[in-house]
PDB file of C-alpha atoms and ligand atoms in Angstrom:
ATOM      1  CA  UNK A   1       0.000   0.000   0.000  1.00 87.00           C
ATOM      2  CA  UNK A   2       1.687   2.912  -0.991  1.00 96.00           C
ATOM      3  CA  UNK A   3      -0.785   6.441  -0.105  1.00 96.00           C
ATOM      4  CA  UNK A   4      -0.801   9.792   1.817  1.00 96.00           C
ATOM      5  CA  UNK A   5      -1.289   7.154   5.240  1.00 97.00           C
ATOM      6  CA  UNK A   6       1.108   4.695   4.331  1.00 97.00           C
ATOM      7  CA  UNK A   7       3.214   8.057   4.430  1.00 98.00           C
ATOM      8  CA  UNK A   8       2.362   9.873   7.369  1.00 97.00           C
ATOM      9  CA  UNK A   9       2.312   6.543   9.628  1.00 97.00           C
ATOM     10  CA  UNK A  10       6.029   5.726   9.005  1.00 97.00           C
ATOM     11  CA  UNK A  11       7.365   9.587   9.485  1.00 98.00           C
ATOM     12  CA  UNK A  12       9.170   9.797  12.666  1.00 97.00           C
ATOM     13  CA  UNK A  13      10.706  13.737  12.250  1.00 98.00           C
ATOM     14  CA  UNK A  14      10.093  17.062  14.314  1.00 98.00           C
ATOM     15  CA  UNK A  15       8.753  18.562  10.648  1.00 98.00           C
ATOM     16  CA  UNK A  16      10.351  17.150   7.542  1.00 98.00           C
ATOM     17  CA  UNK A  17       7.474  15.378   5.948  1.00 98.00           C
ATOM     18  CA  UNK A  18       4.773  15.533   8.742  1.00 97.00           C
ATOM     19  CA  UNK A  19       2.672  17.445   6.235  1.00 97.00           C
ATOM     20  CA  UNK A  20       2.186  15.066   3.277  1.00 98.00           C
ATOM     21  CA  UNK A  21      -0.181  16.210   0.029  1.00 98.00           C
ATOM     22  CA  UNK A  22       0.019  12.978  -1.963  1.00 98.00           C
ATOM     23  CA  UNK A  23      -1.050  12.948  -6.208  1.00 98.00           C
ATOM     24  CA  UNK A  24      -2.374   9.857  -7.806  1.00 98.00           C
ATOM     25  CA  UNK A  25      -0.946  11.314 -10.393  1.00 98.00           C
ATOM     26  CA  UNK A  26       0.439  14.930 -11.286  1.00 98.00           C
ATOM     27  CA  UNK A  27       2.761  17.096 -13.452  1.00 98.00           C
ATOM     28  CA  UNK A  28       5.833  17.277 -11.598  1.00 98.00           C
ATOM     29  CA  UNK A  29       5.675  17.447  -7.802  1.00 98.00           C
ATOM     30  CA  UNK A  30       8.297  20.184  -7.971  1.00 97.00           C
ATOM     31  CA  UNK A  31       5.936  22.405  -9.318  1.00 97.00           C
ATOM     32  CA  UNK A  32       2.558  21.262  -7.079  1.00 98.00           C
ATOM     33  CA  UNK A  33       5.669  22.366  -4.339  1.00 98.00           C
ATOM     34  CA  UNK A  34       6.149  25.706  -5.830  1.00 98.00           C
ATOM     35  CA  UNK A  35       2.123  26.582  -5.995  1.00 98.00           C
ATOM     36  CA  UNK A  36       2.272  25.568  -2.223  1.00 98.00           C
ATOM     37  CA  UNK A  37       4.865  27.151  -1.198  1.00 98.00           C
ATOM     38  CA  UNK A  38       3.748  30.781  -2.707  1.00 96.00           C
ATOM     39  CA  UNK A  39       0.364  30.133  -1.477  1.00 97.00           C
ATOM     40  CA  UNK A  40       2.483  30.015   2.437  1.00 97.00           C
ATOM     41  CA  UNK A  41       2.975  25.983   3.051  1.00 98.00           C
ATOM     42  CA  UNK A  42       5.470  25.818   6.091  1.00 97.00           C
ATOM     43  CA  UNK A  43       9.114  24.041   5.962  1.00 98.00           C
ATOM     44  CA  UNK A  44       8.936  20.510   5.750  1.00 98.00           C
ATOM     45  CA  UNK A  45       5.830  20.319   3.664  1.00 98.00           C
ATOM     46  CA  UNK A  46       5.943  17.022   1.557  1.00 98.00           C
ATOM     47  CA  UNK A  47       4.518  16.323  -1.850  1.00 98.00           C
ATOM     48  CA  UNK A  48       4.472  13.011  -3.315  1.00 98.00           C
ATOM     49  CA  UNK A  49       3.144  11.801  -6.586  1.00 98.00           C
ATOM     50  CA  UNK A  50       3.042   7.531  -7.880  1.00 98.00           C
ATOM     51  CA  UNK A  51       2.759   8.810 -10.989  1.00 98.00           C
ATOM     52  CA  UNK A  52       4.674  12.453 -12.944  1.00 98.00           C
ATOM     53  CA  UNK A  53       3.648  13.025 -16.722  1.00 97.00           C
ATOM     54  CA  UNK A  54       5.908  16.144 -16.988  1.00 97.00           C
ATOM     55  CA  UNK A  55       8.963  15.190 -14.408  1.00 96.00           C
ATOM     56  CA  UNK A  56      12.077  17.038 -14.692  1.00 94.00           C
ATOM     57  CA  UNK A  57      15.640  16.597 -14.478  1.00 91.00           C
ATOM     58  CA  UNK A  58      18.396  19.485 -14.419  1.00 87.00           C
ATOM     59  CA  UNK A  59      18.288  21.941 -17.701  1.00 83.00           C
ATOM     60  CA  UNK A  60      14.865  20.762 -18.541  1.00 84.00           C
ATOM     61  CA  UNK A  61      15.416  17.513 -19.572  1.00 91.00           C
ATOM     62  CA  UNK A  62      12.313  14.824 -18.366  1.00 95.00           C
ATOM     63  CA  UNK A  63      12.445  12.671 -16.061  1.00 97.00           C
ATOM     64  CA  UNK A  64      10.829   9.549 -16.402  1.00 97.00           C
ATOM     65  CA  UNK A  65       8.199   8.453 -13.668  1.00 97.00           C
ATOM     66  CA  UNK A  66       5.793   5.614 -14.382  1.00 97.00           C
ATOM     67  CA  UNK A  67       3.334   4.813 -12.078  1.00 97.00           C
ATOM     68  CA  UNK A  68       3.589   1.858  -9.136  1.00 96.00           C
ATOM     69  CA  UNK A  69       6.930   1.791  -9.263  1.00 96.00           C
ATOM     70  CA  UNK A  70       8.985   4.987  -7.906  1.00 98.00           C
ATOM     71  CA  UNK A  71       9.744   7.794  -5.312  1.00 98.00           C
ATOM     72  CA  UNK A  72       8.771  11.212  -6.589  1.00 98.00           C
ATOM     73  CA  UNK A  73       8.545  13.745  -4.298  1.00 98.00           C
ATOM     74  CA  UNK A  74       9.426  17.131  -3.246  1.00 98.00           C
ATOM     75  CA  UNK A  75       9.982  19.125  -0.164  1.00 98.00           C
ATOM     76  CA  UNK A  76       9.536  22.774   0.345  1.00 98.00           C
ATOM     77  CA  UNK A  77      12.396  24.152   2.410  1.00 98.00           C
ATOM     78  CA  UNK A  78      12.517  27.711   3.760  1.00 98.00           C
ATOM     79  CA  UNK A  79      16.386  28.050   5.040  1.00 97.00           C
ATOM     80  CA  UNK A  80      17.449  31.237   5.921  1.00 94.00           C
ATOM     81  CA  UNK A  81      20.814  31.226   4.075  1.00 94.00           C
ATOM     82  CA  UNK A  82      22.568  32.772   1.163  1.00 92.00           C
ATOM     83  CA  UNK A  83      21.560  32.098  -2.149  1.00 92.00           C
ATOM     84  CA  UNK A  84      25.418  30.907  -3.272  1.00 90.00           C
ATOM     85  CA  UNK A  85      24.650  28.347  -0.373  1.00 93.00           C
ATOM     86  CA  UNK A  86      21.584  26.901  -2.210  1.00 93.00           C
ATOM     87  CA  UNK A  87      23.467  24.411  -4.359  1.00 92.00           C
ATOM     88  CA  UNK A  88      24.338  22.529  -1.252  1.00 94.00           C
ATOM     89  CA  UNK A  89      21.065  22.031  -0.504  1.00 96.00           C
ATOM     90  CA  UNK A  90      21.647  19.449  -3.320  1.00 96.00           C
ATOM     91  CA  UNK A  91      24.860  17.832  -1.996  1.00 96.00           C
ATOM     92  CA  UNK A  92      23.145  17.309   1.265  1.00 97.00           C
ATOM     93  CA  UNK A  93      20.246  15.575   0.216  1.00 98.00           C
ATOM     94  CA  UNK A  94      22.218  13.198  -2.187  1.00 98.00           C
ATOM     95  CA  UNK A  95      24.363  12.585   1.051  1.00 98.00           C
ATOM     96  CA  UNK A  96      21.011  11.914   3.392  1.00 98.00           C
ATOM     97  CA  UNK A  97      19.415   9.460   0.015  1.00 98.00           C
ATOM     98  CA  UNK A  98      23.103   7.382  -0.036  1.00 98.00           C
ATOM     99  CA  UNK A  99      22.492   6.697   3.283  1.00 98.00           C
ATOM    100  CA  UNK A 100      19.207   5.535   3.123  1.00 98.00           C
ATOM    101  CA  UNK A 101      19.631   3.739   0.181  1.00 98.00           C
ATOM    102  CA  UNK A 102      22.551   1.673   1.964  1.00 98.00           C
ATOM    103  CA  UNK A 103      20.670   1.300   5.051  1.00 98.00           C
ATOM    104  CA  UNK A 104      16.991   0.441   3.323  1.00 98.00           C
ATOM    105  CA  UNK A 105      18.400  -2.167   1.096  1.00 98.00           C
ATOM    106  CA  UNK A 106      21.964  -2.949   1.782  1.00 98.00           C
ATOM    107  CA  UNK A 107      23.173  -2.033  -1.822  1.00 98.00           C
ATOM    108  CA  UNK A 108      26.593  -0.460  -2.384  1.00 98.00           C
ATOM    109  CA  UNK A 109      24.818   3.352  -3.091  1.00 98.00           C
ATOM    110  CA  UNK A 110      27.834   6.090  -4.190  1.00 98.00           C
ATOM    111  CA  UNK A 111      27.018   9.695  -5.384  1.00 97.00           C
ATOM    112  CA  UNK A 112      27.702  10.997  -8.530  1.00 96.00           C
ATOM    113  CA  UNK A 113      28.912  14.646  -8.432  1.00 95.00           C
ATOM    114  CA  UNK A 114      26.483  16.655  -7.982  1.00 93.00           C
ATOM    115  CA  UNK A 115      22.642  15.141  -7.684  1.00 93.00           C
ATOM    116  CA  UNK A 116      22.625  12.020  -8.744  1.00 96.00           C
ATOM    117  CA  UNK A 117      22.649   8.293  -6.716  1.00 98.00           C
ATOM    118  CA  UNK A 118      24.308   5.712  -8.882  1.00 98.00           C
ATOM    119  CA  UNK A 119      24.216   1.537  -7.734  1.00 98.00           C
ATOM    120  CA  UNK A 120      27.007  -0.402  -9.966  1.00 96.00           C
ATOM    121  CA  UNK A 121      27.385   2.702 -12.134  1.00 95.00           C
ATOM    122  CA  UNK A 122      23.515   3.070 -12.510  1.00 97.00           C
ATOM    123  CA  UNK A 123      21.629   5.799 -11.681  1.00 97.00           C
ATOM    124  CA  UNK A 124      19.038   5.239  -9.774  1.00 98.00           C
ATOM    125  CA  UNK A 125      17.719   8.726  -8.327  1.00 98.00           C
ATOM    126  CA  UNK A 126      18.158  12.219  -9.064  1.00 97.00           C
ATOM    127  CA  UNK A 127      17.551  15.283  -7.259  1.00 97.00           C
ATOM    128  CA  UNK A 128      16.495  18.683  -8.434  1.00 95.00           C
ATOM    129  CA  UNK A 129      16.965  21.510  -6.146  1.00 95.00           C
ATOM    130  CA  UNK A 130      15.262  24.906  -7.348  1.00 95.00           C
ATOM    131  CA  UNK A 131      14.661  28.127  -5.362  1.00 96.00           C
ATOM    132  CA  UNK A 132      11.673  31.028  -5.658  1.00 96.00           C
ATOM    133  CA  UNK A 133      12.695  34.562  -5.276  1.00 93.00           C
ATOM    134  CA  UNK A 134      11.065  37.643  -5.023  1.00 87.00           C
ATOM    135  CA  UNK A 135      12.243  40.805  -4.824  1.00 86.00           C
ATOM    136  CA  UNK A 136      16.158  39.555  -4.408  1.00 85.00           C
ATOM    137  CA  UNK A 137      15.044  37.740  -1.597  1.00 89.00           C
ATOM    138  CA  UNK A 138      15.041  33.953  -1.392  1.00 94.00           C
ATOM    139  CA  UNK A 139      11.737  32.898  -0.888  1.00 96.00           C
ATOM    140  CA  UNK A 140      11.800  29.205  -0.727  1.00 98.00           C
ATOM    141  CA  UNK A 141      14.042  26.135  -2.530  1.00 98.00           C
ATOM    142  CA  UNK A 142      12.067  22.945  -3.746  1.00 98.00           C
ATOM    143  CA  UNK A 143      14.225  19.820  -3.351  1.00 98.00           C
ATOM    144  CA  UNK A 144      12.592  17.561  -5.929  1.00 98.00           C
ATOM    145  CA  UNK A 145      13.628  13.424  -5.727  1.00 98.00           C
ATOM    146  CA  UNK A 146      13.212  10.770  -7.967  1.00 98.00           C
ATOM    147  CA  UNK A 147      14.615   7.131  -7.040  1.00 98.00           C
ATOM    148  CA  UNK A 148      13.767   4.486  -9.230  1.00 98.00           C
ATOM    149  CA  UNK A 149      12.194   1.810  -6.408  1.00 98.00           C
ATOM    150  CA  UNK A 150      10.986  -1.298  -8.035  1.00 98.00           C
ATOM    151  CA  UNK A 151      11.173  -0.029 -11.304  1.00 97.00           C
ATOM    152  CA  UNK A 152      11.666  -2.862 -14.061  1.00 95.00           C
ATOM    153  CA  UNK A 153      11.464  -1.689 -17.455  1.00 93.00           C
ATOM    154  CA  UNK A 154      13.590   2.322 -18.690  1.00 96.00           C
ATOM    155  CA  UNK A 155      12.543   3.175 -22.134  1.00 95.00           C
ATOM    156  CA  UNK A 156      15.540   2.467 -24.326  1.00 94.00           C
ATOM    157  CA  UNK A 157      17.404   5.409 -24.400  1.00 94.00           C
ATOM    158  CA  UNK A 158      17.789   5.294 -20.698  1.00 95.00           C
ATOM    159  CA  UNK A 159      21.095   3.291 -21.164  1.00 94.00           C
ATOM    160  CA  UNK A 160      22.210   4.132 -17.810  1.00 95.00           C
ATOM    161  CA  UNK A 161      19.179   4.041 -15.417  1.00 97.00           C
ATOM    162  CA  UNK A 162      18.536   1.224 -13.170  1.00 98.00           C
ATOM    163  CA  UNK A 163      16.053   0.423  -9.840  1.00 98.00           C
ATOM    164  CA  UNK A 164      16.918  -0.665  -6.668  1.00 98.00           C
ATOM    165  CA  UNK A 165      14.642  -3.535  -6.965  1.00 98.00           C
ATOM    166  CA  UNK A 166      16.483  -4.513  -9.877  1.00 98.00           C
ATOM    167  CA  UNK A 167      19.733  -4.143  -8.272  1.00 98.00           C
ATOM    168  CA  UNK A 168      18.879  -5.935  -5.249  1.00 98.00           C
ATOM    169  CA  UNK A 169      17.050  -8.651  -6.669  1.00 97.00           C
ATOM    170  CA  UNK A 170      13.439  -7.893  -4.539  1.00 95.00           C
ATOM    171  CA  UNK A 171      10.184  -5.645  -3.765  1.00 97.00           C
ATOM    172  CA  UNK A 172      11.609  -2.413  -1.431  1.00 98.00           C
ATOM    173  CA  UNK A 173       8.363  -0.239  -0.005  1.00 98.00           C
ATOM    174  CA  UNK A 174       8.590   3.123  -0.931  1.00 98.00           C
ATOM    175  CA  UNK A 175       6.936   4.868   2.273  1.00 98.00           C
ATOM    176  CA  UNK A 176       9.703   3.151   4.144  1.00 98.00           C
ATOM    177  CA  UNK A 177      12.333   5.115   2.082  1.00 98.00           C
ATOM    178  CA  UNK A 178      10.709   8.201   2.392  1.00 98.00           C
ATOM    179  CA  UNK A 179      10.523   8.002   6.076  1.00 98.00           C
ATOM    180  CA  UNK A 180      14.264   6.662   6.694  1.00 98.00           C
ATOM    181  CA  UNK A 181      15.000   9.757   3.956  1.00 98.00           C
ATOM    182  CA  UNK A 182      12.829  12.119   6.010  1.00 98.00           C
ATOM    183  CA  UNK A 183      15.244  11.612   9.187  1.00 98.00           C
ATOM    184  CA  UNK A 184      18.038  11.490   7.884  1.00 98.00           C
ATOM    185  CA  UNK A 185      17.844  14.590   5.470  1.00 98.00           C
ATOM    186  CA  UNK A 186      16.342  17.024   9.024  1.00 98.00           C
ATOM    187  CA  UNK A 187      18.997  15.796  10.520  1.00 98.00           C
ATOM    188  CA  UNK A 188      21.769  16.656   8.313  1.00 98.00           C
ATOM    189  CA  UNK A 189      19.699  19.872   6.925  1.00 98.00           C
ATOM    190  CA  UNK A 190      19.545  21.021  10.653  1.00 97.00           C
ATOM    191  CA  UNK A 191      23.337  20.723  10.696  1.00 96.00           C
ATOM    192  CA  UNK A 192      24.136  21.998   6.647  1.00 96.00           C
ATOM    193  CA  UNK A 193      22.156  25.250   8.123  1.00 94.00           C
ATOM    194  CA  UNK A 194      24.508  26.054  10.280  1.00 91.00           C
ATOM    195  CA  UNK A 195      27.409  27.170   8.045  1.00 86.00           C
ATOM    196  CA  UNK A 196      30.155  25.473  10.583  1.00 85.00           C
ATOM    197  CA  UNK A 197      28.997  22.128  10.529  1.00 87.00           C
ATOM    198  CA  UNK A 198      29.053  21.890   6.402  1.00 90.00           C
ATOM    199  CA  UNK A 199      33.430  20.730   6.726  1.00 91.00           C
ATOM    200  CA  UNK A 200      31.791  17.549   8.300  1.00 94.00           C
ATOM    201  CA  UNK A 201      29.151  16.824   5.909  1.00 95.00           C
ATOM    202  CA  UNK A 202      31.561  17.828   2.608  1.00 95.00           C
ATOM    203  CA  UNK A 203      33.472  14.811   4.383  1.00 96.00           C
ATOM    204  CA  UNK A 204      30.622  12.664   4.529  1.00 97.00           C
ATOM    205  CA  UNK A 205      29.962  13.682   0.975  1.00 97.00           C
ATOM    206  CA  UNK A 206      33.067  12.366  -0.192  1.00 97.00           C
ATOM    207  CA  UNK A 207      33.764   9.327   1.162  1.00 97.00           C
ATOM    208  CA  UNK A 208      30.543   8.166  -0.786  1.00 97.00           C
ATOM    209  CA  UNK A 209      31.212  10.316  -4.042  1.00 97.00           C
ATOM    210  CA  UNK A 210      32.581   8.310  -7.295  1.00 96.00           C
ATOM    211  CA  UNK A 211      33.710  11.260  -9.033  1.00 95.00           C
ATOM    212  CA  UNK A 212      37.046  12.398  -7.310  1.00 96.00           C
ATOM    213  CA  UNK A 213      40.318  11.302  -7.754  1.00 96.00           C
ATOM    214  CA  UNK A 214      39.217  10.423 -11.310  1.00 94.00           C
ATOM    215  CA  UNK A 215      39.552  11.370 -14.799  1.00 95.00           C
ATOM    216  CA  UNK A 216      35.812  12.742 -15.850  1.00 95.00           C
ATOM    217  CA  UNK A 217      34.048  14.053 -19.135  1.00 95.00           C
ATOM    218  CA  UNK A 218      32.605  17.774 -18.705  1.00 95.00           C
ATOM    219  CA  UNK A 219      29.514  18.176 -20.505  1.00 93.00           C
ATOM    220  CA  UNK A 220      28.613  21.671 -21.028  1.00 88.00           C
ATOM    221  CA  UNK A 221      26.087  23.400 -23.073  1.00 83.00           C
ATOM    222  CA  UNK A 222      27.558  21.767 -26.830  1.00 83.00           C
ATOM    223  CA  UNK A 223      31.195  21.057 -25.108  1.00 90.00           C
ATOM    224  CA  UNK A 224      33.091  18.140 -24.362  1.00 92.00           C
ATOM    225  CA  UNK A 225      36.394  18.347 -22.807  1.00 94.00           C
ATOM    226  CA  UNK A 226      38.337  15.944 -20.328  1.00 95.00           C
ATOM    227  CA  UNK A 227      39.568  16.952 -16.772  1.00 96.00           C
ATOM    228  CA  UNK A 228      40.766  15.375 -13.593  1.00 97.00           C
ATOM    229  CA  UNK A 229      38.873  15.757 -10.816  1.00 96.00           C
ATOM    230  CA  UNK A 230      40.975  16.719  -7.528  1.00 97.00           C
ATOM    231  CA  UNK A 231      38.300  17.455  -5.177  1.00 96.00           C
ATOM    232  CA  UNK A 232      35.055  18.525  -3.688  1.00 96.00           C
ATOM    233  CA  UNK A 233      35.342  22.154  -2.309  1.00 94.00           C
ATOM    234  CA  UNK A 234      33.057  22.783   0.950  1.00 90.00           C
ATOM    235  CA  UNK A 235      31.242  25.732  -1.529  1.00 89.00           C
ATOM    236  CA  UNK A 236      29.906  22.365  -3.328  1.00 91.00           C
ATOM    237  CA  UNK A 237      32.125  23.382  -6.147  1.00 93.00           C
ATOM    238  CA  UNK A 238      34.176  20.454  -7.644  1.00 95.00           C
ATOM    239  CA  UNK A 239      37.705  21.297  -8.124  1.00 97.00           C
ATOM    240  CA  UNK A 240      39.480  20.357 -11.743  1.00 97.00           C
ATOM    241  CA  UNK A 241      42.793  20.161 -13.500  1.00 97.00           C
ATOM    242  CA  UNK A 242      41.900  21.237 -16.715  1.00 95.00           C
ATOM    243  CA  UNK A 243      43.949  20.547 -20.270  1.00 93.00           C
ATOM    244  CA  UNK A 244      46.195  23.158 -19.882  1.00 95.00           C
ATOM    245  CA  UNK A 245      47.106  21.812 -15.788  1.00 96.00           C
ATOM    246  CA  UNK A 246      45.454  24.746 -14.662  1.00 97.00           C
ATOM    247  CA  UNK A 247      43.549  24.682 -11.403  1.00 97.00           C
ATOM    248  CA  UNK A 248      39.009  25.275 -11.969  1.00 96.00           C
ATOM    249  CA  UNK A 249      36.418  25.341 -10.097  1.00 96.00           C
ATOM    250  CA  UNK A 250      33.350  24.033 -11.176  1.00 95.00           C
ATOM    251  CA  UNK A 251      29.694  25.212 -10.314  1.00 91.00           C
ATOM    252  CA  UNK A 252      27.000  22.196 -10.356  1.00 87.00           C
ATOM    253  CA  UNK A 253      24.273  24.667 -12.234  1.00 78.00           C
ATOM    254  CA  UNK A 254      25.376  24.414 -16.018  1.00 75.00           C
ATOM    255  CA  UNK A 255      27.547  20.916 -16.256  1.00 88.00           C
ATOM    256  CA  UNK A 256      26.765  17.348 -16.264  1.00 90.00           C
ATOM    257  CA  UNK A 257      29.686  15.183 -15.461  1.00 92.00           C
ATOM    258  CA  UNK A 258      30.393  11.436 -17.484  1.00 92.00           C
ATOM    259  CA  UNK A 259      33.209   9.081 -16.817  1.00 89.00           C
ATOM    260  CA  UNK A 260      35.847   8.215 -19.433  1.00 82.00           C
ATOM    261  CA  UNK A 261      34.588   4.864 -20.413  1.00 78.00           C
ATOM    262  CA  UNK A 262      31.074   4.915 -19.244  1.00 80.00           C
ATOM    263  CA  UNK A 263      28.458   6.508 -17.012  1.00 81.00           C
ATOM    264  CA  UNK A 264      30.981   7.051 -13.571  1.00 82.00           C
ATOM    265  CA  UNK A 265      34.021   5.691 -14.361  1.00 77.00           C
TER     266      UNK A 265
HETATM  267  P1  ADP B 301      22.691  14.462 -15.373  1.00 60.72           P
HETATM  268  O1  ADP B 301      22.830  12.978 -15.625  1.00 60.72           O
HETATM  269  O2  ADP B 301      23.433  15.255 -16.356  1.00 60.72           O
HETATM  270  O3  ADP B 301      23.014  14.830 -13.970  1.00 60.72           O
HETATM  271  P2  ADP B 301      19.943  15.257 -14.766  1.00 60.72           P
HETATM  272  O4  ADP B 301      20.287  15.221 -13.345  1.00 60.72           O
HETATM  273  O5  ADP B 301      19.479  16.533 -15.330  1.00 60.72           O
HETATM  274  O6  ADP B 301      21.150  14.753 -15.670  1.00 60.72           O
HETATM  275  O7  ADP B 301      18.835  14.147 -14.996  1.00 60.72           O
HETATM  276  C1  ADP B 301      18.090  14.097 -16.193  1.00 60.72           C
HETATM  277  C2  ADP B 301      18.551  12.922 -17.033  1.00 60.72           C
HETATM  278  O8  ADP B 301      18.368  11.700 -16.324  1.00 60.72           O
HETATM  279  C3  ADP B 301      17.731  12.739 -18.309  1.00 60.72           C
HETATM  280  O9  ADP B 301      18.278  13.483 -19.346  1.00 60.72           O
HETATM  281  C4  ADP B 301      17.809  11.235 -18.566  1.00 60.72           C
HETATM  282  O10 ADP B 301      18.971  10.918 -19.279  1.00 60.72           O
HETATM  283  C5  ADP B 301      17.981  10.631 -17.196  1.00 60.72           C
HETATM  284  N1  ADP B 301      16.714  10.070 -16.649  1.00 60.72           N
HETATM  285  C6  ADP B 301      15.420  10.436 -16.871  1.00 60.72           C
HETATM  286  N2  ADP B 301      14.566   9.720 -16.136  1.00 60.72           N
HETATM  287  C7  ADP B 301      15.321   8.854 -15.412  1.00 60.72           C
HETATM  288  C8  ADP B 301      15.035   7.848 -14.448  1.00 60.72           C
HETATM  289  N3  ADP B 301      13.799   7.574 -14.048  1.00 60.72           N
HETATM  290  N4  ADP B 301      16.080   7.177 -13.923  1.00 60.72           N
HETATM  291  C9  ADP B 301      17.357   7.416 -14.279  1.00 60.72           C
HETATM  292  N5  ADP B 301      17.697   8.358 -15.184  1.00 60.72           N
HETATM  293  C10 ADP B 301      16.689   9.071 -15.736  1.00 60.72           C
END
């Protein structure tokens, strides 16, 4: 049974995900979020959906989200920080879903730099932070999720997308991810909101990230070029050795990031 109860009977937090608005079926629960969140929903407020017929990914591109079979949901989050900080909003949330992911079905869950959960070099969720402003004044950021549960079939071009029920070989219940998410991600978000704490969580980040230390492909906008990755800056920035051997700093916003040989390595 997978429903707005299902939901709100697993969720053991102070207020991520204790109000739950649950879809049948919807556009995109990032943007049910955003009508919510203008019309005043609080921090915390949790929209779920079985089934998206427009989800998104980064830069537009759709996300794919059948019905029966996945996680797609979105929190609105009202942090009081600076809007360079948002981006990490992203890093901490693929840090809190890793964990879960381990812990909910024992597989081997690494993050690919910057929002994406990969199991055997397959993604399996990706996350979609975007923010509302008004005025030059942050008004709230949507963290959108997608995690492929006990998905079996991707349409084709999906090469590299893959479920966890796939992976593992059973049936996982997706209420019981969200809550385990739910606690973990308050937790963490509690301490990311502090701007002291983030050293400790940019070294959680790592030691479950598969893009450092590695050659990578840069994909930007129409361009290709090849880099070595060095390391993951506590801005959320990755830092690159570029052709010429020159020190960069990469943003998350405008790149997607491709191993060598394949989809992470
Ligand atoms: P990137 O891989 O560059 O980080 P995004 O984070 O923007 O890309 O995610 C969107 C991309 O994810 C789509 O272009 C598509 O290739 C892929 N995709 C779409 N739906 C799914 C899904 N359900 N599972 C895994 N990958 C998906």
């Amino acid at each position: 049974m997978y429903n707005e109860q299902s939901i709100r009977d697993r969720i053991e937090t102070t207020y991520m995900g204790k109000n739950v608005s649950y879809f049948d079926i919807i556009d995109s629960t990032n943007n049910k979020a955003k009508e919510l969140a203008r019309q005043g929903a609080k921090e915390g407020h949790l929209v779920v959906a079985d089934q998206q017929q427009a989800g998104r990914g980064r830069l537009g591109r759709a996300w794919c989200s059948p019905s029966g079979t996945g996680i797609w949901m979105s929190f609105i989050l009202r942090p009081d920080i600076e809007v360079q900080r948002v981006p990490q909003v992203t890093l901490v949330a693929g840090l809190s879903m890793c964990e879960t992911i381990r812990e909910c079905t024992g597989l081997d869950a690494k993050i690919k730099w910057p929002n994406d959960i990969v199991v055997q070099g397959k993604k399996v969720c990706g996350i979609l932070a975007e923010m509302g402003m008004q005025g030059g004044k942050m008004l709230y950021v949507i963290l959108g999720i997608g995690v492929n549960v006990n998905t079996e079939c991707f349409p084709d071009e999906l090469l590299h997308a893959s479920s966890l029920g796939r992976l593992g070989g059973c049936t996982y219940g997706r209420s019981v991810l969200i809550a385990d998410f739910a606690v973990r991600f308050e937790r963490y978000y509690e301490q990311f909101k502090k701007a002291d704490y983030i050293p400790q969580l940019v070294d959680k980040y790592k030691k479950m990230c598969v893009t450092l230390g590695k050659q990578a492909k840069l994909v930007e906008k129409e361009e290709e070029r090849i880099v070595y990755v060095v390391d993951l800056l506590p801005t959320g920035a990755l830092q690159v050795i570029n052709e010429a051997g020159e020190k960069e700093e990469i943003q998350s916003g405008e790149v997607s990031i491709r191993g060598i040989y394949g989809y992470t390595s």
